[in-house]
Structures are given as C-alpha cells and as structure tokens.
XYZ file of N, CA and C in Angstrom:
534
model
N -18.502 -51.842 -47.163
C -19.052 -51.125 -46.055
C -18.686 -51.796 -44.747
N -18.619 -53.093 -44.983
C -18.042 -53.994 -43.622
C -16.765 -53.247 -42.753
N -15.769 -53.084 -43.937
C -14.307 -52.578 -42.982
C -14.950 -51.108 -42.472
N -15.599 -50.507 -43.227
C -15.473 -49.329 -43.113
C -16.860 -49.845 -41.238
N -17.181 -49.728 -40.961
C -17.691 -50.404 -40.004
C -16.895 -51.240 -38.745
N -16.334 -51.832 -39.361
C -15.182 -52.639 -38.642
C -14.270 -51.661 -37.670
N -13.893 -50.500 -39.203
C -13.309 -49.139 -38.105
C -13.352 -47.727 -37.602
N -14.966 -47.857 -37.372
C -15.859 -47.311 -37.407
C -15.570 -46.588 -35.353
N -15.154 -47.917 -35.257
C -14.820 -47.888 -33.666
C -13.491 -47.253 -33.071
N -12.901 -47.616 -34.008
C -11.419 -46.723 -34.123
C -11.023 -45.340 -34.022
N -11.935 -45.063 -35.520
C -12.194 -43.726 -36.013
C -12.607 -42.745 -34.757
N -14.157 -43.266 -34.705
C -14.605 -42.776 -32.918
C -13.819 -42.378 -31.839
N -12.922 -43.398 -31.449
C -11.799 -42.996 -30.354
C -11.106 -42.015 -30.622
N -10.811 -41.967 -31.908
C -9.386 -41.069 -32.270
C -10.132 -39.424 -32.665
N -11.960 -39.322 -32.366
C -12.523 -37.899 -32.695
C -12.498 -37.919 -31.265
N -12.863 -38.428 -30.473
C -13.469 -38.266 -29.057
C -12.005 -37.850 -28.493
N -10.643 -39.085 -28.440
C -9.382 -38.642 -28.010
C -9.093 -37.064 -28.282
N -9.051 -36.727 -29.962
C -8.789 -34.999 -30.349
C -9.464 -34.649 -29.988
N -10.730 -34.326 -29.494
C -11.962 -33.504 -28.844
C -11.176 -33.075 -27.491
N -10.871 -34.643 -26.062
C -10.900 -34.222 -25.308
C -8.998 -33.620 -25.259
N -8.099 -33.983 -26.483
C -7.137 -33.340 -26.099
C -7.225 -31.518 -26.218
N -8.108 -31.356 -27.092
C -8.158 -30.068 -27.444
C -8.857 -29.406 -26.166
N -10.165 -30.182 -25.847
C -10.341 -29.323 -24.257
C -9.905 -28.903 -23.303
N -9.012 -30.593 -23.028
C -7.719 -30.236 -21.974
C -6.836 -29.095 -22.769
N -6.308 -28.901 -23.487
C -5.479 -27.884 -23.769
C -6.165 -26.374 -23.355
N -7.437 -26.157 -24.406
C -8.275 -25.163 -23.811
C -8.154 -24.594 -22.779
N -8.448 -26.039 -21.888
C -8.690 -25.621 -20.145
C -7.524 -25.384 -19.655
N -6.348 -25.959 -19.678
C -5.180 -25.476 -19.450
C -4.683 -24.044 -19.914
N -4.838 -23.946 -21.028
C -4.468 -22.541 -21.311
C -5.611 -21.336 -20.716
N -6.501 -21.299 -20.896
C -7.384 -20.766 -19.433
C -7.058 -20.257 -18.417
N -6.520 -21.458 -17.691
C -6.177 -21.637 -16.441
C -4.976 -20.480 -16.445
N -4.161 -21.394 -17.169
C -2.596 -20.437 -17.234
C -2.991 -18.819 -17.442
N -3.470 -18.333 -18.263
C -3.526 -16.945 -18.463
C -4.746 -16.025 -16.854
N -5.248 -16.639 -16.696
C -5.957 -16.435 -15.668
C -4.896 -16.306 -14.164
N -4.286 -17.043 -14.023
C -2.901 -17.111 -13.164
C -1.921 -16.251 -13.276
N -1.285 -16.159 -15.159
C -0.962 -14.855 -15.271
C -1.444 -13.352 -15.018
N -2.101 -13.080 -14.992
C -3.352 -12.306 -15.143
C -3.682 -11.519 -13.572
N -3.908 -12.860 -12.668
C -3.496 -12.059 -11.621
C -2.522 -11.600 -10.968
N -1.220 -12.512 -11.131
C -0.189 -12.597 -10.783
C 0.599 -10.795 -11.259
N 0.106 -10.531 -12.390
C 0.175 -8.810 -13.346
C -0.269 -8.433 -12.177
N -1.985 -8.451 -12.037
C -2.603 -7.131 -11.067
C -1.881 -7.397 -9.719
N -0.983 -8.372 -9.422
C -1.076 -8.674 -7.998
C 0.130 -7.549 -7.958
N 1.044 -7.709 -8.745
C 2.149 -7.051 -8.776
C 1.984 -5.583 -8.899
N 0.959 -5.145 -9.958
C 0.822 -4.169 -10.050
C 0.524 -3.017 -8.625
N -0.596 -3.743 -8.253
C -1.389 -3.431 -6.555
C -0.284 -3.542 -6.008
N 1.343 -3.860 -5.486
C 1.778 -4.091 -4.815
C 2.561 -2.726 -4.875
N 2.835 -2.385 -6.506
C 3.029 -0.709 -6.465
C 2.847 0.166 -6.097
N 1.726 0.331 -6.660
C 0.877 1.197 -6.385
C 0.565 1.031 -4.601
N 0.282 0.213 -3.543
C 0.902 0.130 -2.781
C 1.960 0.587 -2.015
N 2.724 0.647 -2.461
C 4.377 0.852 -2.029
C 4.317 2.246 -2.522
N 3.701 2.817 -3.623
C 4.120 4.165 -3.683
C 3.158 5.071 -3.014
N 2.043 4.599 -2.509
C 1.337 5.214 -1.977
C 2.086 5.412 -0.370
N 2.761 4.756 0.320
C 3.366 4.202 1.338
C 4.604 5.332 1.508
N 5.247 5.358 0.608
C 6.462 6.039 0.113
C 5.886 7.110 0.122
N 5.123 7.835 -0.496
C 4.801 9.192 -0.681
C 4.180 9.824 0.611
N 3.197 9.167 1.349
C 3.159 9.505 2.617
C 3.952 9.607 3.429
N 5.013 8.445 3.422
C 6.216 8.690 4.508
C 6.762 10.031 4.297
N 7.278 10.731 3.185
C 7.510 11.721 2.903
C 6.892 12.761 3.899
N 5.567 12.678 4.066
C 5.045 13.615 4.359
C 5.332 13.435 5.831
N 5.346 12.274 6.577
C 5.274 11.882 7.969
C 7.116 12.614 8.278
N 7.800 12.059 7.643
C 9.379 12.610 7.801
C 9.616 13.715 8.135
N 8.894 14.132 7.031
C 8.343 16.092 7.232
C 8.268 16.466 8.500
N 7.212 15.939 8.961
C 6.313 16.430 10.195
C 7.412 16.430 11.350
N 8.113 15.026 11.181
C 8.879 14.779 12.730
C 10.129 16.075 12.850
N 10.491 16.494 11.127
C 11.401 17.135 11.711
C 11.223 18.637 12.208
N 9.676 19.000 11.936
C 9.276 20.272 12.087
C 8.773 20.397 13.483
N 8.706 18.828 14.245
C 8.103 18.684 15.201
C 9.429 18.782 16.556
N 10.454 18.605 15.821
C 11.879 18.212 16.632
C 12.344 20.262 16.531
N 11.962 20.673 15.320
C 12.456 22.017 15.467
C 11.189 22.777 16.660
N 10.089 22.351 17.042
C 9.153 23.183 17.717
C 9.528 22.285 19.364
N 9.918 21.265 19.460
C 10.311 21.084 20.502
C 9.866 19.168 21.098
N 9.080 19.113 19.895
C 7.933 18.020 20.127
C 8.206 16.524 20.005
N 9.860 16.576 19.393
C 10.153 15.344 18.612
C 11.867 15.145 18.745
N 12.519 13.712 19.362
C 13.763 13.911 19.473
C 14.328 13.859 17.964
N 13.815 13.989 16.987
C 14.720 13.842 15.337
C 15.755 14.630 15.558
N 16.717 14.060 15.031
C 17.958 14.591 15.164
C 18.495 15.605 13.962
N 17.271 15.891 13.099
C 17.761 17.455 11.985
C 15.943 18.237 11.860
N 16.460 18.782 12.744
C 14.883 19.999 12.968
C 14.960 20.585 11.621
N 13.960 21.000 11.335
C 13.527 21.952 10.103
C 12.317 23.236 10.383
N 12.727 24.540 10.459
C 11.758 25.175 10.876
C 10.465 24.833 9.946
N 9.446 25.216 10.269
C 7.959 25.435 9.416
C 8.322 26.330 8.303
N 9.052 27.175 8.191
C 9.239 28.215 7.301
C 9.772 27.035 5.920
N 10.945 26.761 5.997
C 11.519 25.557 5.324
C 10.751 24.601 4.944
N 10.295 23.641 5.709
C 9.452 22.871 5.572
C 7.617 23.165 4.891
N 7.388 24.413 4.807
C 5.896 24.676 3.833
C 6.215 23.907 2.303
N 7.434 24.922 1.779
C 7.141 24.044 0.588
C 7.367 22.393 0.205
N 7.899 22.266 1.138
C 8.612 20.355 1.186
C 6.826 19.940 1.427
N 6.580 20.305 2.231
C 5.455 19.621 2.598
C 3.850 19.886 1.530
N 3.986 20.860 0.959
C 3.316 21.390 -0.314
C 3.680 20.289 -0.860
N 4.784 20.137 -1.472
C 5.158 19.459 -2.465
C 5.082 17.936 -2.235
N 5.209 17.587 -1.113
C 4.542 16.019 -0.671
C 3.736 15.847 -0.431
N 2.261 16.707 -0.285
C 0.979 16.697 0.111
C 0.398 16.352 -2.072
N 0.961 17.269 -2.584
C 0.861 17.273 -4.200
C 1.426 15.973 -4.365
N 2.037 15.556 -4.383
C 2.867 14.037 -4.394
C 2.048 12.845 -4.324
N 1.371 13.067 -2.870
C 0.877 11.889 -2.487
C -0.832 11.940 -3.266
N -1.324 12.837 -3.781
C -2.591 12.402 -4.476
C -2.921 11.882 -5.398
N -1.508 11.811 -6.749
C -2.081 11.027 -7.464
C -2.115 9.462 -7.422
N -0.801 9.384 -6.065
C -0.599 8.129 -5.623
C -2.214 7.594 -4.742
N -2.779 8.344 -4.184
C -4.165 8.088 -3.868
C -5.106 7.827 -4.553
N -4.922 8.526 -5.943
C -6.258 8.144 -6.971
C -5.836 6.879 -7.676
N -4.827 6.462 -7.765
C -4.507 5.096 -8.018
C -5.007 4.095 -7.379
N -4.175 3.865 -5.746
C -4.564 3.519 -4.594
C -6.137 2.929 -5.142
N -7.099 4.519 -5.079
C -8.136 3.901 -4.946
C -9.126 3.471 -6.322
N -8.630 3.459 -7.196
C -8.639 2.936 -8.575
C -8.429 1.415 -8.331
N -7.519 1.024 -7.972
C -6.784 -0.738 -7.879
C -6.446 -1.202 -6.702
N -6.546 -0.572 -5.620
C -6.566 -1.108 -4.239
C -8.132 -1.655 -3.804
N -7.640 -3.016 -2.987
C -9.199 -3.577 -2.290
C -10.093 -2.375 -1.351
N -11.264 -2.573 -1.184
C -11.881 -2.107 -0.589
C -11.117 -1.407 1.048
N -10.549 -2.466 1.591
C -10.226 -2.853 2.845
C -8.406 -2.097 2.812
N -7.999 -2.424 1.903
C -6.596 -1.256 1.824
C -7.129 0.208 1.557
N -7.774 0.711 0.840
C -7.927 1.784 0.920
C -8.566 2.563 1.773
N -9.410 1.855 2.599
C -10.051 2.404 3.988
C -9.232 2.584 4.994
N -8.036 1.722 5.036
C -6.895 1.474 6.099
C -5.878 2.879 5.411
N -5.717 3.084 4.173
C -4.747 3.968 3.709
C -5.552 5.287 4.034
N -6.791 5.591 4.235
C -7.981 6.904 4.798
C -7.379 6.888 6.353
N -7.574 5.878 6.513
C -7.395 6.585 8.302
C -5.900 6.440 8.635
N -4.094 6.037 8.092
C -3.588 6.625 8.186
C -3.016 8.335 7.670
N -4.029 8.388 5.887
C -3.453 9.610 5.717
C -4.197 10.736 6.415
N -5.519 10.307 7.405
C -6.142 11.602 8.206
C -5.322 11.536 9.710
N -4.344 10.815 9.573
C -3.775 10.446 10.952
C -2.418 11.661 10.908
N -1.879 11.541 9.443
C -1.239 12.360 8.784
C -1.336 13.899 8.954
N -2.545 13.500 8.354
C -3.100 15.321 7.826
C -3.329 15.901 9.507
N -3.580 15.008 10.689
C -3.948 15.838 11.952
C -2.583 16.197 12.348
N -1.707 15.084 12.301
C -0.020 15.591 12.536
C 0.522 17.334 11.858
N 0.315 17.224 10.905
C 0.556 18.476 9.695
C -0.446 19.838 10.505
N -1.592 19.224 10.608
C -2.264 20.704 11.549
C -1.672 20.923 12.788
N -1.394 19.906 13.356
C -0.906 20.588 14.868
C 0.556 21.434 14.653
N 0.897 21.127 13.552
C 2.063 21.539 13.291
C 2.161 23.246 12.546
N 0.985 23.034 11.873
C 0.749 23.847 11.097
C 0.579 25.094 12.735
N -0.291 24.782 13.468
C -0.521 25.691 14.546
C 0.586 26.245 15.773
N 1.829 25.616 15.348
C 3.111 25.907 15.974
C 2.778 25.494 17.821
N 1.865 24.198 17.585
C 1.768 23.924 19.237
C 3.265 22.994 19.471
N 3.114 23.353 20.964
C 4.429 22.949 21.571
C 3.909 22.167 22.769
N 3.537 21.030 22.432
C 2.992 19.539 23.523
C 3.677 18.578 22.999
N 4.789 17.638 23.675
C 5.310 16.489 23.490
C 4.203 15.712 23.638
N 3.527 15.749 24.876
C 2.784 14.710 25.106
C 1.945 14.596 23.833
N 1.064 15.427 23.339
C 0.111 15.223 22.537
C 0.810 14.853 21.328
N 1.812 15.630 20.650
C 2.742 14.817 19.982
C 2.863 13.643 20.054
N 3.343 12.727 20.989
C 3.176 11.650 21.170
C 1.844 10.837 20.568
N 0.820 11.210 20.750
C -0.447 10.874 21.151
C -1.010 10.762 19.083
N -0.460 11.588 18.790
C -0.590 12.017 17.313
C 0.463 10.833 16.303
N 1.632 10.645 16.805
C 2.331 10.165 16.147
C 1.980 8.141 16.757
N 1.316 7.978 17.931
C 0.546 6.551 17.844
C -0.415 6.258 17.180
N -1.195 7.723 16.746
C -1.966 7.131 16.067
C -1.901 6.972 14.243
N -0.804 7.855 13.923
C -0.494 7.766 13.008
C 0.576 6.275 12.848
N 0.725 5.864 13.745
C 1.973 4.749 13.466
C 0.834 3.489 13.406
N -0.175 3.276 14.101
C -1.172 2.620 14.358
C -1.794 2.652 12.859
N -2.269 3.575 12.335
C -2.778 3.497 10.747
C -1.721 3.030 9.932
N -0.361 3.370 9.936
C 0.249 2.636 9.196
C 0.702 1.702 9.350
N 0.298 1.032 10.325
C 0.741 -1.031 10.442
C -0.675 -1.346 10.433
N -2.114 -0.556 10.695
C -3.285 -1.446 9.571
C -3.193 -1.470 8.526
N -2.511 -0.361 7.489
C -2.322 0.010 6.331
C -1.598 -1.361 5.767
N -0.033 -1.183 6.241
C 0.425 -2.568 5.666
C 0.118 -3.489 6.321
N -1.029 -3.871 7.186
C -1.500 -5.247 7.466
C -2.701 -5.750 6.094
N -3.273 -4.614 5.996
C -4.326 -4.245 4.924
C -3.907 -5.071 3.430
N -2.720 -4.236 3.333
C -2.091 -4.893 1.940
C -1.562 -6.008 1.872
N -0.532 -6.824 3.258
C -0.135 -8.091 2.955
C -1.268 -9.368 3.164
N -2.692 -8.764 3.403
C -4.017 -9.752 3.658
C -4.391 -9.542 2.280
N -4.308 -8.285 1.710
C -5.364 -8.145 0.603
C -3.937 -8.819 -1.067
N -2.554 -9.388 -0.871
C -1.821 -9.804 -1.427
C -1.364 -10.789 -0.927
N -1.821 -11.557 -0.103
C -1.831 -12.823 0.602
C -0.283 -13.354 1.342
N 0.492 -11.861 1.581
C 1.564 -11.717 2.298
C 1.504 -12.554 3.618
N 2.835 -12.809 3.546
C 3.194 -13.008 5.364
C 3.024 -12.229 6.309
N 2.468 -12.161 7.397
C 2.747 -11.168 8.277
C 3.882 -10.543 8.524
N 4.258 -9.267 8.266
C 5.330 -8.502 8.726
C 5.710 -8.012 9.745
N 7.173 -6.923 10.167
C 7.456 -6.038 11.065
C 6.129 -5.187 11.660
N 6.149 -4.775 12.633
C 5.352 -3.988 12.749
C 5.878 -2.604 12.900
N 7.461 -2.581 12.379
C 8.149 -1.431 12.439
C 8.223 -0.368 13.500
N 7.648 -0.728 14.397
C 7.611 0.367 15.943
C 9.294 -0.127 16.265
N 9.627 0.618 16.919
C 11.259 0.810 16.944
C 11.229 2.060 18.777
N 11.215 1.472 19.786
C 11.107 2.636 20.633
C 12.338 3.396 20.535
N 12.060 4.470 20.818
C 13.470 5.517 20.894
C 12.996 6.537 22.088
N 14.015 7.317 22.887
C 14.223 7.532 23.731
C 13.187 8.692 23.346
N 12.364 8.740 25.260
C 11.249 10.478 24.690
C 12.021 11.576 24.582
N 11.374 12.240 24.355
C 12.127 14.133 24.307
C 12.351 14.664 25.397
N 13.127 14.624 25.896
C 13.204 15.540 26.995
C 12.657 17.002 27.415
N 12.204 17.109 28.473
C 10.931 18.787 28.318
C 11.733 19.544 28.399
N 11.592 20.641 27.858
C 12.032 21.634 27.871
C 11.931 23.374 28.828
C-alpha cells in the first residue's frame, strides 16, 4: 500500500492535468464554433443586405429614367411611364421578398434605415406615377431618397462592423428647364 501511496501524488496530477486538458479543449472548441457561427450569420446579413440594396436600386433606376422622360431628370435614356409600369411592377414584386428577409435577419437599426429609404422610394414612384413635371421638387425627392440610402448603408456597415464607406453622392450637372 506504501508505493501505491507513494504514487498516489502522481496519479493525481496526471487526473487533474486530463481534466484541465479536456476543459481547455472544450473551451476552445466553444469558442471556435461560436466565431464560426457568427462569422455564417455575419455573411449571411451581408446578403441579404446587398440584395435588398440591389433590388431597390432597380426600382430607383426606374424612376430616374421615367423622370428624365417627363422632364425632371438629366438621365441620359428616358423611358416613358407607359414602358416603365411593368419594369417597375416587376421591381416593386422583386424587392419584397428581399424585405421579408431583410426583416427576418437584419438588426433592428438596418431595417428601420431600409423603411425610410424604401418610403423615400415609394414617394419618388408616386410623383411619378402622377406625371408631375417639377425639377425642383424632383430634386427635393431624389435627396431624400439618396439621404436614406447612405443611412441605409451606414446602418449595415455599423450593424457588420464595416469601415466607413463612399457616400456615393456623385454631383452631376442640373436639368436644364424647359
């Protein structure tokens, strides 16, 4: 019973050593999948993101060129309203399921920012829809729609811990009145 006593002390180290190697491993692997894990949703949100982004532009593209055929916008390929209903049908259908995503897996704070550019949107599309012919207010419509979409992607590179970006404003020459 002596030896067995003797390495009694040994034994001890070498349960306590496997105990804490197995924890550390534990905790490491933890860690790691947890890292993975977000690193998935981060990517994922960054999609879903981007296609929500994409599918609206669609709709904004729309607008300028229906806005350049009514008089409102220098784009350089007008599209009457006639032409442009179903394009814009079909990108208004487009962009919702990209919204129920959006707001499925987007933060609180992106999807409130993605609300007030796509109503910034939808007011562009009515004035349009009403065949008004105001540059100025045009104007006035398309700041505030440009304004929702640089909170929008300010929204997402805070809520994905991005760098600050472009703010993509680009001046271009006004319309000349007509």
């Amino acid at each position: 019973m002596s030896a067995f006593i003797q390495q009694l002390p040994a034994l001890i180290g070498v349960v306590i050593g496997a105990l804490g190697s197995y924890l550390a491993i534990v905790r490491g692997d933890r860690a790691r999948f947890r890292r993975e894990q977000t690193a998935r949703w981060d990517e994922r949100r960054l999609a879903v993101y981007a296609d929500y982004a994409r599918s609206l532009k669609k709709s904004v593209t729309l607008t300028y060129r229906v806005a350049s055929y009514l008089g409102n916008d220098p784009h350089p390929h007008p599209l009457s309203p006639q032409e442009a209903e179903p394009l814009l049908a079909e990108a208004t259908l487009a962009r919702d399921p990209s919204g129920e995503t959006l707001i499925l897996l987007g933060s609180p704070e992106v999807v409130e920012r993605a609300r007030t550019w796509v109503v910034g949107v939808m007011e562009m599309e009515q004035f349009l829809r009403e065949g008004t012919r105001d540059p100025q207010a045009w104007q006035t419509l398309l700041e505030r729609q440009r304004a929702g979409r640089e909170g929008y992607y300010a929204a997402v590179r805070e809520d994905l811990a991005l760098p600050p970006g472009h703010s993509a404003r680009w001046p271009l020459s006004p319309v000349p009145p007509t």
